[in-house]
XYZ file of C-alpha atoms in Angstrom:
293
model
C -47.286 83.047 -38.092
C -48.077 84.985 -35.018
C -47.236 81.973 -32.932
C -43.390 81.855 -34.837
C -43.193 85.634 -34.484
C -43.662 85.332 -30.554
C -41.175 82.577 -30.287
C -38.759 84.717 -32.058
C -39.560 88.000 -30.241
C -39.433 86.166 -27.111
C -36.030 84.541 -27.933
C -34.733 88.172 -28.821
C -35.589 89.298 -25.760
C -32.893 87.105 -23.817
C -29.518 88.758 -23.644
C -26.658 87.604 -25.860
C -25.342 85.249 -23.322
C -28.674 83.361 -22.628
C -29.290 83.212 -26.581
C -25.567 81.238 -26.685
C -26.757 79.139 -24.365
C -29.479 78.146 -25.711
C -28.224 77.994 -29.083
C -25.520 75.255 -27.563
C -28.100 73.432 -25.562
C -29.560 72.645 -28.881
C -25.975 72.177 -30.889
C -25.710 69.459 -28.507
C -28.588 67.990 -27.980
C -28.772 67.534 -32.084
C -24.667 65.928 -31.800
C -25.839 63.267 -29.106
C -28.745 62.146 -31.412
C -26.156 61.883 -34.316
C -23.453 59.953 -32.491
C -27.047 57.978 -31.296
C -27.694 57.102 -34.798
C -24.210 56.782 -36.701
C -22.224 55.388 -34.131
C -21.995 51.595 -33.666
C -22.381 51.054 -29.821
C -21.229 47.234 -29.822
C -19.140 45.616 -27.200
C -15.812 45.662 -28.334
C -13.470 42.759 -26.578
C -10.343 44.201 -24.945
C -7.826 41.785 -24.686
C -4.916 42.768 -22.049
C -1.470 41.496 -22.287
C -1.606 38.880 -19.833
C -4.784 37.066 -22.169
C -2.474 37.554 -24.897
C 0.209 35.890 -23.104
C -2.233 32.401 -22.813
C -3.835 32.817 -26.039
C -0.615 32.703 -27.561
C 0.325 29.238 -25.542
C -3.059 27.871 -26.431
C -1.390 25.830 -29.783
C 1.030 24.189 -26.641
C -1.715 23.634 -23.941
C -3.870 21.991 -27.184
C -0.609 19.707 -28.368
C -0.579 18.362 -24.303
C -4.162 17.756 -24.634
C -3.222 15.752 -27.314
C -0.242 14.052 -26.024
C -2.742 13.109 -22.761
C -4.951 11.660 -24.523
C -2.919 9.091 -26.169
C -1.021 8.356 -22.479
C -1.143 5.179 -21.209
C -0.302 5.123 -17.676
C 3.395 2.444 -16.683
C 2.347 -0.962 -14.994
C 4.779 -2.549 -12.719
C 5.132 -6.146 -12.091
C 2.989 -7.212 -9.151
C 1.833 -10.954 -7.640
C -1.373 -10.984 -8.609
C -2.148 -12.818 -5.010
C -2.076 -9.856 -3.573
C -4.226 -7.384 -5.973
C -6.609 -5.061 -3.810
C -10.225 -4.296 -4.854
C -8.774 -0.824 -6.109
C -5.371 -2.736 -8.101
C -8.245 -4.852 -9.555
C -10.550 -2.048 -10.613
C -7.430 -0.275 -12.314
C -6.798 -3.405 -13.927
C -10.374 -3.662 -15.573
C -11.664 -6.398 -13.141
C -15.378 -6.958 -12.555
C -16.033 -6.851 -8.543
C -17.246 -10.681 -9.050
C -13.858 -11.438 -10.279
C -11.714 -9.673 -7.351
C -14.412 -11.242 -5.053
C -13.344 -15.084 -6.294
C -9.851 -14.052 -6.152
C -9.839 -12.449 -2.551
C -12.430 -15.632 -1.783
C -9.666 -17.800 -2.651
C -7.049 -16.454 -1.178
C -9.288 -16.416 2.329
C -9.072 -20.160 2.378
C -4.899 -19.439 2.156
C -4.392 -20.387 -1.102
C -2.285 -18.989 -3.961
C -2.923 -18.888 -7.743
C 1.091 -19.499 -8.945
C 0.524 -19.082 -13.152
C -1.861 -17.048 -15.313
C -3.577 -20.147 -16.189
C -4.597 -20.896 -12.413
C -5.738 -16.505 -12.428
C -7.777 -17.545 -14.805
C -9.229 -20.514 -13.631
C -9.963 -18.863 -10.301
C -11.024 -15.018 -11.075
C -13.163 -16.514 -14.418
C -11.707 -13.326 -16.485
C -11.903 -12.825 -19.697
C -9.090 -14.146 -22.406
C -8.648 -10.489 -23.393
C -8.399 -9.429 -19.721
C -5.898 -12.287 -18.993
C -4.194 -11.763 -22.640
C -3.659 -7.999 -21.315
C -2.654 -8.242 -17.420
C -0.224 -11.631 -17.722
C 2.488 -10.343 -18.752
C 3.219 -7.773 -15.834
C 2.307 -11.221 -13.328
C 5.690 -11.723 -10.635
C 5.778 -15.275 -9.023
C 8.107 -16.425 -6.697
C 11.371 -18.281 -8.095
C 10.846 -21.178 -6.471
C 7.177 -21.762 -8.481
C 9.175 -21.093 -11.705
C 11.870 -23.884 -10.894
C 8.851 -26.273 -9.479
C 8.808 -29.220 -12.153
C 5.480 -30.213 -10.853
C 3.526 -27.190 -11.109
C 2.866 -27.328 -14.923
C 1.120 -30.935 -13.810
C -0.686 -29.496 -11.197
C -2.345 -26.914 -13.320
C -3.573 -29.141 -15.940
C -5.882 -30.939 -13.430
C -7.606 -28.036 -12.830
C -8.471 -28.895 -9.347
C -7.589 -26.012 -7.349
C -10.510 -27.590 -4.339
C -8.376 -30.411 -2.976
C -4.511 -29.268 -1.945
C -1.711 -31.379 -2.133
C -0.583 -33.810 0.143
C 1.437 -31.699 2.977
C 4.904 -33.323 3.534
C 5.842 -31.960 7.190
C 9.577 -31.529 7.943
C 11.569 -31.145 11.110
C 12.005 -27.223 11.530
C 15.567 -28.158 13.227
C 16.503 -29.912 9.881
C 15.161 -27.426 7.447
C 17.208 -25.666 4.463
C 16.895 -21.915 3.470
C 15.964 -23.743 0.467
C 13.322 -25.539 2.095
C 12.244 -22.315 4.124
C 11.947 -20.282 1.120
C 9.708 -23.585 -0.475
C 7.103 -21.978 1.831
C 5.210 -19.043 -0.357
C 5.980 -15.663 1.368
C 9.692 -16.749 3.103
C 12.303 -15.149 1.265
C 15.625 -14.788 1.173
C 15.933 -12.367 4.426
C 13.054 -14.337 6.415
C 14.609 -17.450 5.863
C 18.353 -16.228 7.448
C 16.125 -15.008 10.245
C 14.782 -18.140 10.846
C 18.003 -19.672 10.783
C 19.829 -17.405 12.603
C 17.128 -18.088 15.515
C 17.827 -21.616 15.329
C 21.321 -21.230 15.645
C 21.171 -18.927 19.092
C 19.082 -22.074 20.777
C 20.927 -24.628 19.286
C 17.072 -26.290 17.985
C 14.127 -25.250 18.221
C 11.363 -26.774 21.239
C 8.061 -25.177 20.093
C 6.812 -24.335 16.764
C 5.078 -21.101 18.365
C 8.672 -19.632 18.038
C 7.698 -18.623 14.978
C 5.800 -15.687 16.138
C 9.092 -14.101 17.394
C 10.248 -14.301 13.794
C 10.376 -10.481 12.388
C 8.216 -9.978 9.096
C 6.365 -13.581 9.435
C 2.515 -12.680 8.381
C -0.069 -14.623 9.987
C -0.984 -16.195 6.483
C 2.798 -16.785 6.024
C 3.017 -17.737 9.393
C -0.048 -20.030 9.443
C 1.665 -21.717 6.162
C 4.602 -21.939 8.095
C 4.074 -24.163 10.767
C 1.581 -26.445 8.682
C 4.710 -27.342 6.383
C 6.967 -28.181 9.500
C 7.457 -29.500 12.775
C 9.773 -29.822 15.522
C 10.742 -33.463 15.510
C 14.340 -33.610 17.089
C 15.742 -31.410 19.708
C 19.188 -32.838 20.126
C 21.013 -29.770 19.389
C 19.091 -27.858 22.055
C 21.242 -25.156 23.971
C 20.549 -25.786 27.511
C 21.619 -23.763 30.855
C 21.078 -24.570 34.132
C 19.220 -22.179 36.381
C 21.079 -22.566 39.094
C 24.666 -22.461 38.498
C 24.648 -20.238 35.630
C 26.334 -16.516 36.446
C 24.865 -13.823 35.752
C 26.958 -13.122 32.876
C 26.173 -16.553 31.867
C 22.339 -16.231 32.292
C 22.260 -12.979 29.988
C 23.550 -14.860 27.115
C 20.894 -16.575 27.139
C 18.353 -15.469 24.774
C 15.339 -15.011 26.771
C 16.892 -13.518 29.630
C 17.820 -9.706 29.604
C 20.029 -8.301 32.873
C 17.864 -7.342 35.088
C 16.154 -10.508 35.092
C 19.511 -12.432 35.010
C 19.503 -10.757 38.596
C 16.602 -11.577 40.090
C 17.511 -14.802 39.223
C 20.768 -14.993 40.974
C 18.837 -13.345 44.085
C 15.875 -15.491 44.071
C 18.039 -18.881 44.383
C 20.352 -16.542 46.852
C 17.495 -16.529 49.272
C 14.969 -19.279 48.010
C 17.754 -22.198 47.307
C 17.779 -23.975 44.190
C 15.544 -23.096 41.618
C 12.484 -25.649 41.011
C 10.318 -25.780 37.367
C 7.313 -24.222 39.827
C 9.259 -21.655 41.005
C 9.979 -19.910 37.271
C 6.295 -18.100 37.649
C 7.721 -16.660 41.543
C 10.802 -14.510 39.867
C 10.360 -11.317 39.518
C 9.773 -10.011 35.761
C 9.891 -13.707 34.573
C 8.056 -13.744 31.174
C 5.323 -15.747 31.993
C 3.712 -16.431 29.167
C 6.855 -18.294 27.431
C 7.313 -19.783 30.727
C 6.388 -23.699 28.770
C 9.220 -23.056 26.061
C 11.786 -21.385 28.410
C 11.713 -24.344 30.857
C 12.482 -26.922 27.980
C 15.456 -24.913 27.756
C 16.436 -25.146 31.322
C 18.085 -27.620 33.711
C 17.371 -27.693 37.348
C-alpha cells in the first residue's frame, strides 16, 4: 500500500502539464497495442491503372496464345535439289538424310520426282507423303516421256548415255533440256552466238551471265562445238577502227592500239596479238580463231 501511495504522491507532485503528459504517453502507448492486436497488418495488393489496363486484355493476349498454338507456318514450292541443311531441318529431315541428298547432288546429279527423293534421301513414307506436294521441277522433266521409265529402274548409280550436240546447232529448246538453263539463260546463250556468228571454244560459256559452275559443268558435257561455218571473222589488218570496235572482244581503246601497232609494226602476225598493248591475253587462243591475217 505504501509502495501505491508513493507512486501516487509522487505523480501529484508533477505539475498539471507534466501529469497530461504522462497521462497521454500512456493513452497512446495502450492505442498502439490495440491497433497491434485488432488490426490485420496483411499485404494488401494495389493494383494501378496501367495493371488494370493489361489485366483487362489478358482474355485477348490468352485467345492469341491460342490461335499460335494451332499456327502452322505457309510452305512455298521449292526444288528439292537445292534444300540446305537448315530447309531440311525445317522440313523434319534427319542429318543422314540431307547428307545422302547433298552427297548426291556432289556427284552433279538431280533427283527429278518424289519417287527418286525418296529413293535417294531414304525418308520416311510419312515424311515424303507430307513434303511432295510443295516439290517444283523443271517443265521440261514433266514433258520428258522417258523419265517415268527411268525411275522404275531404280538405278540412280549409272547415268544415261550423254548424246553431245553441236552448241552452233542447238535450240532454246535444247538449251533449256540442260537442268538449270532457263528461259532467260538460254536467249543469252543465243544471243552470244548470234554476235560471233558460231561459236570456236566451248570455254565461251564462262562469259555467259548467271551460268553456275554445276550448270555450267552440265553445260558443256551435253554439247560441243562441231561446225564453225557461220563464224564472224575480221581481219586485223584492214579493219577500221570503227570496224574493229564492233567486234565483240575489242573495246576502243584497244581498237587503237591496234590501228597504231600495224601503223608502225606492218601487218599484224598471229605472234604479234600478245605485243599490243591491253590485248586480253588470256582469250588470246579464241580471239585469233576469229581473226584473219
Amino acid at each position: 500500500m505504501e509502495s501505491n501511495e508513493s507512486i501516487v504522491k509522487s505523480f501529484l507532485t508533477y505539475s498539471k502539464s507534466q501529469r497530461i503528459g504522462i497521462l497521454l504517453f500512456f493513452g497512446i502507448i495502450i492505442l498502439v497495442q490495440g491497433i497491434y492486436f485488432f488490426y490485420d497488418f496483411t499485404a494488401k495488393e494495389t493494383i494501378d491503372k496501367e495493371q488494370s489496363k493489361w489485366l483487362a486484355l489478358q482474355s485477348t493476349i490468352d485467345s492469341l496464345k491460342l490461335n499460335n498454338k494451332n499456327y502452322k507456318p505457309t510452305i512455298y514450292t521449292f526444288n528439292p535439289n537445292f534444300i540446305t541443311d537448315f530447309k531440311g531441318y525445317k522440313l523434319g529431315m534427319s542429318v543422314e538424310e540431307i547428307d545422302r541428298l547433298l552427297a548426291y547432288r556432289a556427284q552433279n546429279k538431280f533427283v527429278n520426282s518424289a519417287a527418286e527423293f525418296q529413293a535417294v534421301t531414304k525418308v520416311s513414307d510419312s515424311l515424303l507423303k507430307a513434303i511432295s506436294p510443295y516439290f517444283k521441277f523443271p517443265d521440261w522433266v514433266k514433258n520428258n516421256k522417258n523419265n517415268s521409265q527411268e525411275f522404275a529402274k531404280n538405278d540412280f548409280s549409272k547415268p544415261g548415255k550423254i548424246i553431245v550436240l553441236d552448241i552452233n546447232q542447238a535450240t532454246k529448246e535444247d538449251l533449256m533440256k540442260v537442268y538449270g538453263i532457263g528461259d532467260k539463260i538460254s536467249d543469252r546463250i543465243l544471243e552470244q552466238k548470234d554476235k560471233y556468228g558460231a561459236f570456236v571454244s566451248m570455254e565461251q560459256m564462262d562469259d555467259i551471265w548467271g551460268l553456275s559452275p554445276e550448270v555450267l559443268e552440265k553445260l558443256k558435257s551435253s554439247f560441243a562445238v562441231k561446225s564453225v561455218t557461220n563464224c564472224k571473222k575480221i581481219n586485223i589488218n584492214n579493219a577500221s577502227v570503227k570496224e574493229l570496235t564492233q567486234f565483240p572482244f575489242f573495246r576502243y581503246q584497244l581498237a587503237k592500239d591496234i590501228v597504231v601497232f600495224r601503223t608502225m609494226k606492218g601487218d599484224i602476225k598471229i605472234e604479234d596479238l600478245s605485243k599490243i598493248k591491253g590485248f586480253p591475253l588470256e582469250k588470246i587462243k579464241i580471239i585469233a580463231l576469229y581473226l584473219e591475217f
